[in-house]
PDB file of C-alpha atoms and ligand atoms in Angstrom:
ATOM      1  CA  MET A   1       0.000   0.000   0.000  1.00 73.00           C
ATOM      2  CA  ALA A   2       1.228   3.469  -0.929  1.00 86.00           C
ATOM      3  CA  LYS A   3       2.261   5.892   1.814  1.00 94.00           C
ATOM      4  CA  LEU A   4      -0.484   8.501   2.249  1.00 97.00           C
ATOM      5  CA  THR A   5       0.011  11.940   3.776  1.00 98.00           C
ATOM      6  CA  VAL A   6      -2.753  14.532   4.145  1.00 98.00           C
ATOM      7  CA  TYR A   7      -1.553  18.136   4.429  1.00 98.00           C
ATOM      8  CA  GLY A   8      -3.922  20.637   6.008  1.00 98.00           C
ATOM      9  CA  THR A   9      -5.517  22.238   9.043  1.00 97.00           C
ATOM     10  CA  PRO A  10      -7.477  19.631  11.049  1.00 97.00           C
ATOM     11  CA  VAL A  11     -10.497  21.947  11.538  1.00 97.00           C
ATOM     12  CA  SER A  12     -10.875  22.546   7.772  1.00 98.00           C
ATOM     13  CA  VAL A  13     -14.110  21.244   6.213  1.00 98.00           C
ATOM     14  CA  TYR A  14     -12.264  19.953   3.149  1.00 98.00           C
ATOM     15  CA  VAL A  15      -9.516  18.262   5.186  1.00 98.00           C
ATOM     16  CA  ARG A  16     -12.240  16.581   7.227  1.00 98.00           C
ATOM     17  CA  ILE A  17     -13.941  15.291   4.052  1.00 99.00           C
ATOM     18  CA  VAL A  18     -10.753  13.445   3.070  1.00 98.00           C
ATOM     19  CA  ARG A  19     -10.061  12.204   6.598  1.00 98.00           C
ATOM     20  CA  LEU A  20     -13.614  10.863   6.986  1.00 98.00           C
ATOM     21  CA  LEU A  21     -13.103   8.723   3.898  1.00 98.00           C
ATOM     22  CA  LEU A  22      -9.729   7.497   5.154  1.00 98.00           C
ATOM     23  CA  GLU A  23     -11.070   6.733   8.637  1.00 98.00           C
ATOM     24  CA  GLU A  24     -14.012   4.810   7.162  1.00 98.00           C
ATOM     25  CA  THR A  25     -11.570   2.609   5.186  1.00 97.00           C
ATOM     26  CA  GLY A  26      -9.281   2.132   8.173  1.00 95.00           C
ATOM     27  CA  ALA A  27      -6.294   2.999   5.948  1.00 96.00           C
ATOM     28  CA  ALA A  28      -3.095   4.215   7.580  1.00 96.00           C
ATOM     29  CA  TYR A  29      -2.167   7.829   6.788  1.00 97.00           C
ATOM     30  CA  ASP A  30      -0.176  10.717   8.211  1.00 97.00           C
ATOM     31  CA  LEU A  31      -1.694  14.131   8.851  1.00 98.00           C
ATOM     32  CA  LYS A  32       0.787  16.990   8.481  1.00 98.00           C
ATOM     33  CA  SER A  33      -0.462  20.331   9.755  1.00 97.00           C
ATOM     34  CA  VAL A  34      -0.513  23.273   7.353  1.00 98.00           C
ATOM     35  CA  ASP A  35      -2.111  26.115   9.300  1.00 97.00           C
ATOM     36  CA  ILE A  36      -4.465  28.270   7.207  1.00 96.00           C
ATOM     37  CA  PHE A  37      -4.941  30.660  10.133  1.00 92.00           C
ATOM     38  CA  ASP A  38      -1.305  31.777  10.232  1.00 95.00           C
ATOM     39  CA  GLY A  39      -0.745  31.802   6.457  1.00 97.00           C
ATOM     40  CA  GLU A  40       1.355  28.633   6.309  1.00 98.00           C
ATOM     41  CA  ASN A  41      -0.743  27.587   3.289  1.00 98.00           C
ATOM     42  CA  GLN A  42       0.798  30.520   1.374  1.00 98.00           C
ATOM     43  CA  SER A  43       4.396  29.495   2.108  1.00 98.00           C
ATOM     44  CA  ALA A  44       6.594  28.659  -0.885  1.00 98.00           C
ATOM     45  CA  GLU A  45       6.976  25.132   0.479  1.00 98.00           C
ATOM     46  CA  TYR A  46       3.205  24.512   0.504  1.00 98.00           C
ATOM     47  CA  LEU A  47       2.506  26.354  -2.771  1.00 98.00           C
ATOM     48  CA  ALA A  48       4.918  23.912  -4.429  1.00 98.00           C
ATOM     49  CA  LYS A  49       2.463  21.157  -3.447  1.00 98.00           C
ATOM     50  CA  ASN A  50      -0.744  23.110  -4.178  1.00 98.00           C
ATOM     51  CA  PRO A  51      -0.404  26.323  -6.234  1.00 98.00           C
ATOM     52  CA  PHE A  52      -3.758  27.646  -4.970  1.00 98.00           C
ATOM     53  CA  GLY A  53      -2.714  27.443  -1.318  1.00 98.00           C
ATOM     54  CA  LYS A  54      -5.865  25.555  -0.352  1.00 98.00           C
ATOM     55  CA  VAL A  55      -6.027  22.598   1.981  1.00 98.00           C
ATOM     56  CA  PRO A  56      -6.030  19.632   1.740  1.00 98.00           C
ATOM     57  CA  THR A  57      -3.319  18.216  -0.461  1.00 98.00           C
ATOM     58  CA  LEU A  58      -2.702  14.467  -0.533  1.00 98.00           C
ATOM     59  CA  GLU A  59       0.773  13.049  -1.055  1.00 98.00           C
ATOM     60  CA  VAL A  60       0.935   9.526  -2.452  1.00 97.00           C
ATOM     61  CA  ASP A  61       4.444   8.091  -2.662  1.00 93.00           C
ATOM     62  CA  GLY A  62       5.863  11.522  -3.546  1.00 92.00           C
ATOM     63  CA  ALA A  63       3.057  12.603  -5.943  1.00 97.00           C
ATOM     64  CA  PHE A  64       0.795  15.463  -4.856  1.00 98.00           C
ATOM     65  CA  ILE A  65      -2.966  15.568  -5.504  1.00 98.00           C
ATOM     66  CA  TYR A  66      -5.073  18.647  -4.719  1.00 98.00           C
ATOM     67  CA  GLU A  67      -8.801  19.439  -5.125  1.00 98.00           C
ATOM     68  CA  THR A  68     -10.946  17.369  -2.809  1.00 98.00           C
ATOM     69  CA  THR A  69     -13.053  15.809  -5.577  1.00 98.00           C
ATOM     70  CA  ALA A  70      -9.841  14.470  -7.145  1.00 98.00           C
ATOM     71  CA  ILE A  71      -8.477  13.288  -3.790  1.00 98.00           C
ATOM     72  CA  THR A  72     -11.678  11.512  -2.719  1.00 98.00           C
ATOM     73  CA  GLY A  73     -12.085   9.968  -6.180  1.00 98.00           C
ATOM     74  CA  TYR A  74      -8.509   8.696  -6.103  1.00 98.00           C
ATOM     75  CA  LEU A  75      -8.801   7.278  -2.581  1.00 98.00           C
ATOM     76  CA  ASP A  76     -12.174   5.709  -3.327  1.00 98.00           C
ATOM     77  CA  THR A  77     -10.640   3.888  -6.298  1.00 97.00           C
ATOM     78  CA  VAL A  78      -7.259   2.932  -4.901  1.00 96.00           C
ATOM     79  CA  VAL A  79      -7.864   2.481  -1.176  1.00 97.00           C
ATOM     80  CA  ALA A  80     -11.612   1.788  -0.887  1.00 97.00           C
ATOM     81  CA  HIS A  81     -12.140  -0.133  -4.156  1.00 96.00           C
ATOM     82  CA  HIS A  82     -15.196   1.999  -5.070  1.00 96.00           C
ATOM     83  CA  LYS A  83     -16.908   1.300  -1.758  1.00 97.00           C
ATOM     84  CA  PHE A  84     -17.933   4.951  -1.365  1.00 98.00           C
ATOM     85  CA  SER A  85     -19.380   5.643  -4.823  1.00 98.00           C
ATOM     86  CA  PRO A  86     -22.484   3.833  -6.031  1.00 96.00           C
ATOM     87  CA  SER A  87     -22.266   1.830  -9.257  1.00 95.00           C
ATOM     88  CA  ASP A  88     -25.847   2.753 -10.204  1.00 96.00           C
ATOM     89  CA  PRO A  89     -25.492   5.697 -12.651  1.00 97.00           C
ATOM     90  CA  LEU A  90     -28.404   7.680 -11.202  1.00 97.00           C
ATOM     91  CA  LEU A  91     -27.135   7.304  -7.622  1.00 97.00           C
ATOM     92  CA  GLN A  92     -23.643   8.207  -8.852  1.00 97.00           C
ATOM     93  CA  ALA A  93     -25.131  11.358 -10.385  1.00 98.00           C
ATOM     94  CA  ARG A  94     -26.960  12.146  -7.126  1.00 98.00           C
ATOM     95  CA  MET A  95     -23.673  11.799  -5.247  1.00 98.00           C
ATOM     96  CA  ARG A  96     -21.920  14.189  -7.628  1.00 98.00           C
ATOM     97  CA  GLN A  97     -24.828  16.636  -7.469  1.00 98.00           C
ATOM     98  CA  ILE A  98     -24.569  16.785  -3.661  1.00 98.00           C
ATOM     99  CA  MET A  99     -20.783  17.233  -3.839  1.00 98.00           C
ATOM    100  CA  GLY A 100     -21.296  19.997  -6.409  1.00 98.00           C
ATOM    101  CA  ILE A 101     -23.943  21.741  -4.289  1.00 98.00           C
ATOM    102  CA  VAL A 102     -21.588  21.724  -1.286  1.00 98.00           C
ATOM    103  CA  ASP A 103     -18.725  23.123  -3.402  1.00 98.00           C
ATOM    104  CA  SER A 104     -20.640  25.706  -5.428  1.00 98.00           C
ATOM    105  CA  HIS A 105     -23.614  26.766  -3.302  1.00 98.00           C
ATOM    106  CA  LEU A 106     -23.363  25.683   0.339  1.00 98.00           C
ATOM    107  CA  TYR A 107     -19.779  26.023   1.549  1.00 98.00           C
ATOM    108  CA  ALA A 108     -19.439  29.797   1.066  1.00 98.00           C
ATOM    109  CA  PRO A 109     -22.611  30.890   2.895  1.00 98.00           C
ATOM    110  CA  ALA A 110     -22.652  28.097   5.518  1.00 98.00           C
ATOM    111  CA  ILE A 111     -18.961  28.116   6.419  1.00 98.00           C
ATOM    112  CA  GLY A 112     -17.477  31.282   4.897  1.00 98.00           C
ATOM    113  CA  SER A 113     -20.263  33.435   6.324  1.00 98.00           C
ATOM    114  CA  ILE A 114     -22.343  31.783   9.076  1.00 98.00           C
ATOM    115  CA  ALA A 115     -19.767  29.514  10.774  1.00 98.00           C
ATOM    116  CA  ILE A 116     -16.930  32.021  10.509  1.00 97.00           C
ATOM    117  CA  GLN A 117     -19.072  34.879  11.811  1.00 98.00           C
ATOM    118  CA  ARG A 118     -20.812  32.912  14.559  1.00 98.00           C
ATOM    119  CA  LEU A 119     -17.998  30.633  15.765  1.00 97.00           C
ATOM    120  CA  ILE A 120     -14.567  31.911  14.675  1.00 95.00           C
ATOM    121  CA  VAL A 121     -14.886  35.699  14.834  1.00 97.00           C
ATOM    122  CA  PRO A 122     -16.232  35.774  18.443  1.00 97.00           C
ATOM    123  CA  SER A 123     -13.642  33.188  19.560  1.00 95.00           C
ATOM    124  CA  GLN A 124     -10.961  35.617  18.397  1.00 93.00           C
ATOM    125  CA  GLY A 125     -12.496  38.538  20.274  1.00 96.00           C
ATOM    126  CA  GLY A 126     -14.297  40.049  17.252  1.00 97.00           C
ATOM    127  CA  THR A 127     -17.919  40.974  16.669  1.00 97.00           C
ATOM    128  CA  THR A 128     -20.225  38.949  14.412  1.00 98.00           C
ATOM    129  CA  ASP A 129     -21.205  40.718  11.193  1.00 98.00           C
ATOM    130  CA  GLU A 130     -24.973  40.177  11.468  1.00 98.00           C
ATOM    131  CA  GLU A 131     -25.616  41.363   7.917  1.00 98.00           C
ATOM    132  CA  LYS A 132     -23.242  38.749   6.512  1.00 98.00           C
ATOM    133  CA  VAL A 133     -25.001  36.085   8.574  1.00 98.00           C
ATOM    134  CA  SER A 134     -28.522  37.097   7.578  1.00 98.00           C
ATOM    135  CA  ASN A 135     -27.565  37.329   3.887  1.00 98.00           C
ATOM    136  CA  ALA A 136     -26.256  33.754   4.090  1.00 98.00           C
ATOM    137  CA  VAL A 137     -29.430  32.181   5.487  1.00 98.00           C
ATOM    138  CA  ALA A 138     -31.410  32.049   2.197  1.00 98.00           C
ATOM    139  CA  PRO A 139     -28.637  30.410   0.109  1.00 98.00           C
ATOM    140  CA  VAL A 140     -27.966  27.850   2.848  1.00 98.00           C
ATOM    141  CA  LYS A 141     -31.682  27.056   3.089  1.00 98.00           C
ATOM    142  CA  GLN A 142     -31.898  26.735  -0.705  1.00 98.00           C
ATOM    143  CA  SER A 143     -28.916  24.341  -0.781  1.00 98.00           C
ATOM    144  CA  LEU A 144     -30.208  22.177   2.063  1.00 98.00           C
ATOM    145  CA  GLU A 145     -33.644  21.948   0.492  1.00 98.00           C
ATOM    146  CA  ALA A 146     -32.079  20.978  -2.844  1.00 98.00           C
ATOM    147  CA  ILE A 147     -30.087  18.224  -1.123  1.00 98.00           C
ATOM    148  CA  GLU A 148     -33.222  17.175   0.777  1.00 98.00           C
ATOM    149  CA  ALA A 149     -34.936  16.585  -2.575  1.00 98.00           C
ATOM    150  CA  LEU A 150     -32.033  14.392  -3.770  1.00 98.00           C
ATOM    151  CA  THR A 151     -31.514  12.341  -0.645  1.00 96.00           C
ATOM    152  CA  VAL A 152     -32.902   9.163   0.877  1.00 90.00           C
ATOM    153  CA  GLY A 153     -31.522  10.146   4.259  1.00 82.00           C
ATOM    154  CA  THR A 154     -31.865   6.811   6.063  1.00 89.00           C
ATOM    155  CA  PRO A 155     -29.359   6.101   7.221  1.00 94.00           C
ATOM    156  CA  TYR A 156     -27.079   7.745   4.622  1.00 98.00           C
ATOM    157  CA  LEU A 157     -27.719  10.345   1.938  1.00 98.00           C
ATOM    158  CA  LEU A 158     -27.996   7.765  -0.856  1.00 97.00           C
ATOM    159  CA  GLY A 159     -29.512   4.935   1.185  1.00 96.00           C
ATOM    160  CA  SER A 160     -27.909   1.980   2.896  1.00 95.00           C
ATOM    161  CA  GLU A 161     -24.267   2.716   1.987  1.00 96.00           C
ATOM    162  CA  ILE A 162     -22.199   5.686   3.115  1.00 98.00           C
ATOM    163  CA  SER A 163     -20.748   7.589   0.146  1.00 98.00           C
ATOM    164  CA  ILE A 164     -18.516  10.530  -0.692  1.00 98.00           C
ATOM    165  CA  ALA A 165     -21.671  12.694  -0.614  1.00 98.00           C
ATOM    166  CA  ASP A 166     -21.965  12.012   3.138  1.00 98.00           C
ATOM    167  CA  PHE A 167     -18.289  12.853   3.643  1.00 98.00           C
ATOM    168  CA  TYR A 168     -18.884  16.205   1.908  1.00 99.00           C
ATOM    169  CA  LEU A 169     -21.936  17.203   3.922  1.00 98.00           C
ATOM    170  CA  ILE A 170     -20.955  15.967   7.418  1.00 98.00           C
ATOM    171  CA  PRO A 171     -18.230  18.580   8.104  1.00 98.00           C
ATOM    172  CA  VAL A 172     -20.562  21.388   6.992  1.00 98.00           C
ATOM    173  CA  PHE A 173     -23.261  20.152   9.391  1.00 98.00           C
ATOM    174  CA  THR A 174     -20.706  19.858  12.186  1.00 98.00           C
ATOM    175  CA  TYR A 175     -20.284  23.628  12.116  1.00 98.00           C
ATOM    176  CA  LEU A 176     -23.737  24.737  10.991  1.00 98.00           C
ATOM    177  CA  SER A 177     -25.431  22.708  13.748  1.00 98.00           C
ATOM    178  CA  GLN A 178     -23.525  24.745  16.347  1.00 98.00           C
ATOM    179  CA  THR A 179     -25.045  28.024  15.155  1.00 98.00           C
ATOM    180  CA  PRO A 180     -28.451  29.597  15.880  1.00 98.00           C
ATOM    181  CA  GLU A 181     -29.131  29.568  12.111  1.00 98.00           C
ATOM    182  CA  TYR A 182     -29.254  25.765  12.027  1.00 98.00           C
ATOM    183  CA  GLU A 183     -32.899  25.455  13.083  1.00 97.00           C
ATOM    184  CA  ILE A 184     -34.237  27.803  10.419  1.00 98.00           C
ATOM    185  CA  THR A 185     -32.033  26.539   7.587  1.00 98.00           C
ATOM    186  CA  ILE A 186     -32.918  22.885   8.280  1.00 98.00           C
ATOM    187  CA  ALA A 187     -36.615  23.466   9.036  1.00 97.00           C
ATOM    188  CA  GLN A 188     -37.840  22.260   5.636  1.00 97.00           C
ATOM    189  CA  ALA A 189     -35.372  19.337   5.432  1.00 98.00           C
ATOM    190  CA  PRO A 190     -36.660  16.607   7.796  1.00 97.00           C
ATOM    191  CA  LYS A 191     -34.717  13.809   6.026  1.00 97.00           C
ATOM    192  CA  LEU A 192     -31.482  15.713   6.593  1.00 98.00           C
ATOM    193  CA  GLN A 193     -32.355  16.187  10.273  1.00 97.00           C
ATOM    194  CA  THR A 194     -32.796  12.405  10.654  1.00 96.00           C
ATOM    195  CA  TRP A 195     -29.608  11.806   8.666  1.00 97.00           C
ATOM    196  CA  TRP A 196     -27.589  14.219  10.818  1.00 98.00           C
ATOM    197  CA  ASN A 197     -28.837  12.679  14.070  1.00 96.00           C
ATOM    198  CA  ALA A 198     -27.564   9.290  12.821  1.00 96.00           C
ATOM    199  CA  VAL A 199     -24.264  10.161  11.124  1.00 98.00           C
ATOM    200  CA  SER A 200     -23.113  12.504  13.879  1.00 98.00           C
ATOM    201  CA  GLN A 201     -22.833   9.392  16.101  1.00 97.00           C
ATOM    202  CA  LEU A 202     -20.407   7.543  13.776  1.00 98.00           C
ATOM    203  CA  PRO A 203     -17.001   6.849  15.403  1.00 98.00           C
ATOM    204  CA  SER A 204     -15.236   8.333  12.340  1.00 98.00           C
ATOM    205  CA  VAL A 205     -17.231  11.556  12.711  1.00 98.00           C
ATOM    206  CA  LYS A 206     -16.561  11.748  16.441  1.00 98.00           C
ATOM    207  CA  LYS A 207     -12.843  11.264  15.761  1.00 98.00           C
ATOM    208  CA  VAL A 208     -12.397  13.624  12.782  1.00 98.00           C
ATOM    209  CA  CYS A 209     -15.002  16.328  13.438  1.00 98.00           C
ATOM    210  CA  ALA A 210     -14.766  16.629  17.230  1.00 92.00           C
TER     211      ALA A 210
HETATM  212  N1  GSH B 301     -11.444  23.546  -4.171  1.00 88.01           N
HETATM  213  C1  GSH B 301     -10.723  23.185  -2.970  1.00 88.01           C
HETATM  214  C2  GSH B 301     -11.286  24.003  -1.817  1.00 88.01           C
HETATM  215  C3  GSH B 301     -10.540  23.741  -0.517  1.00 88.01           C
HETATM  216  C4  GSH B 301     -10.749  24.887   0.483  1.00 88.01           C
HETATM  217  O1  GSH B 301     -11.488  25.854   0.229  1.00 88.01           O
HETATM  218  N2  GSH B 301     -10.085  24.787   1.622  1.00 88.01           N
HETATM  219  C5  GSH B 301     -10.116  25.871   2.594  1.00 88.01           C
HETATM  220  C6  GSH B 301     -10.244  25.309   4.013  1.00 88.01           C
HETATM  221  S1  GSH B 301     -11.749  24.440   4.285  1.00 88.01           S
HETATM  222  C7  GSH B 301      -8.812  26.640   2.533  1.00 88.01           C
HETATM  223  O2  GSH B 301      -7.803  26.105   2.118  1.00 88.01           O
HETATM  224  N3  GSH B 301      -8.817  27.901   2.959  1.00 88.01           N
HETATM  225  C8  GSH B 301      -7.630  28.696   3.056  1.00 88.01           C
HETATM  226  C9  GSH B 301      -7.576  29.838   2.106  1.00 88.01           C
HETATM  227  O3  GSH B 301      -8.494  29.988   1.265  1.00 88.01           O
HETATM  228  O4  GSH B 301      -6.612  30.612   2.214  1.00 88.01           O
HETATM  229  C10 GSH B 301     -10.845  21.701  -2.726  1.00 88.01           C
HETATM  230  O5  GSH B 301     -11.827  21.099  -3.183  1.00 88.01           O
HETATM  231  O6  GSH B 301      -9.945  21.101  -2.116  1.00 88.01           O
END
């Protein structure tokens, strides 16, 4: 088995997506901290691994892979033998839709606005920008309701098997569920509420997203 190293900040949503997959396979890997809060991700050393300075990057026997869709796809093929992506083409499409919604529509308002303003800014002594938070509620609600329409939700997003779609959404819920905006954004998504109550108890989630 190749030597796997994940570079990134442990609290990062995208780092957690990759680690959830790895923990669910039981594969051995190293986690090397690259701190996005002190600018380490913009160091020349890290930019040589990932020119966009984003985390995570995966190193496999000296080769570097960045972009979480590429990393999770690679690991699902090589380490998990396609365990985390359904073979049924429609379910595969549903999985990719959910990953795309998280990337393109949910991450920025849920994490970049609500979680940062509600959890990070106050923890650093700052004041929450209430306008940023209230502007983020509608796009988060829209994204969660779109995912609600695509999901089975019991016990996992696509049914009986956990998939990369779950790994994408779990770290977002970890933060969103700690904010006062959770109740209103999830109100019209009962399947996602049931899903979150179940997946938040998984040992891998408790280990990676604690
Ligand atoms: N498209 C990237 C996005 C990764 C991403 O946005 N990571 C965030 C942390 S969750 C990051 O690196 N932020 C630091 C920065 O933007 O400077 C991927 O899929 O891996």
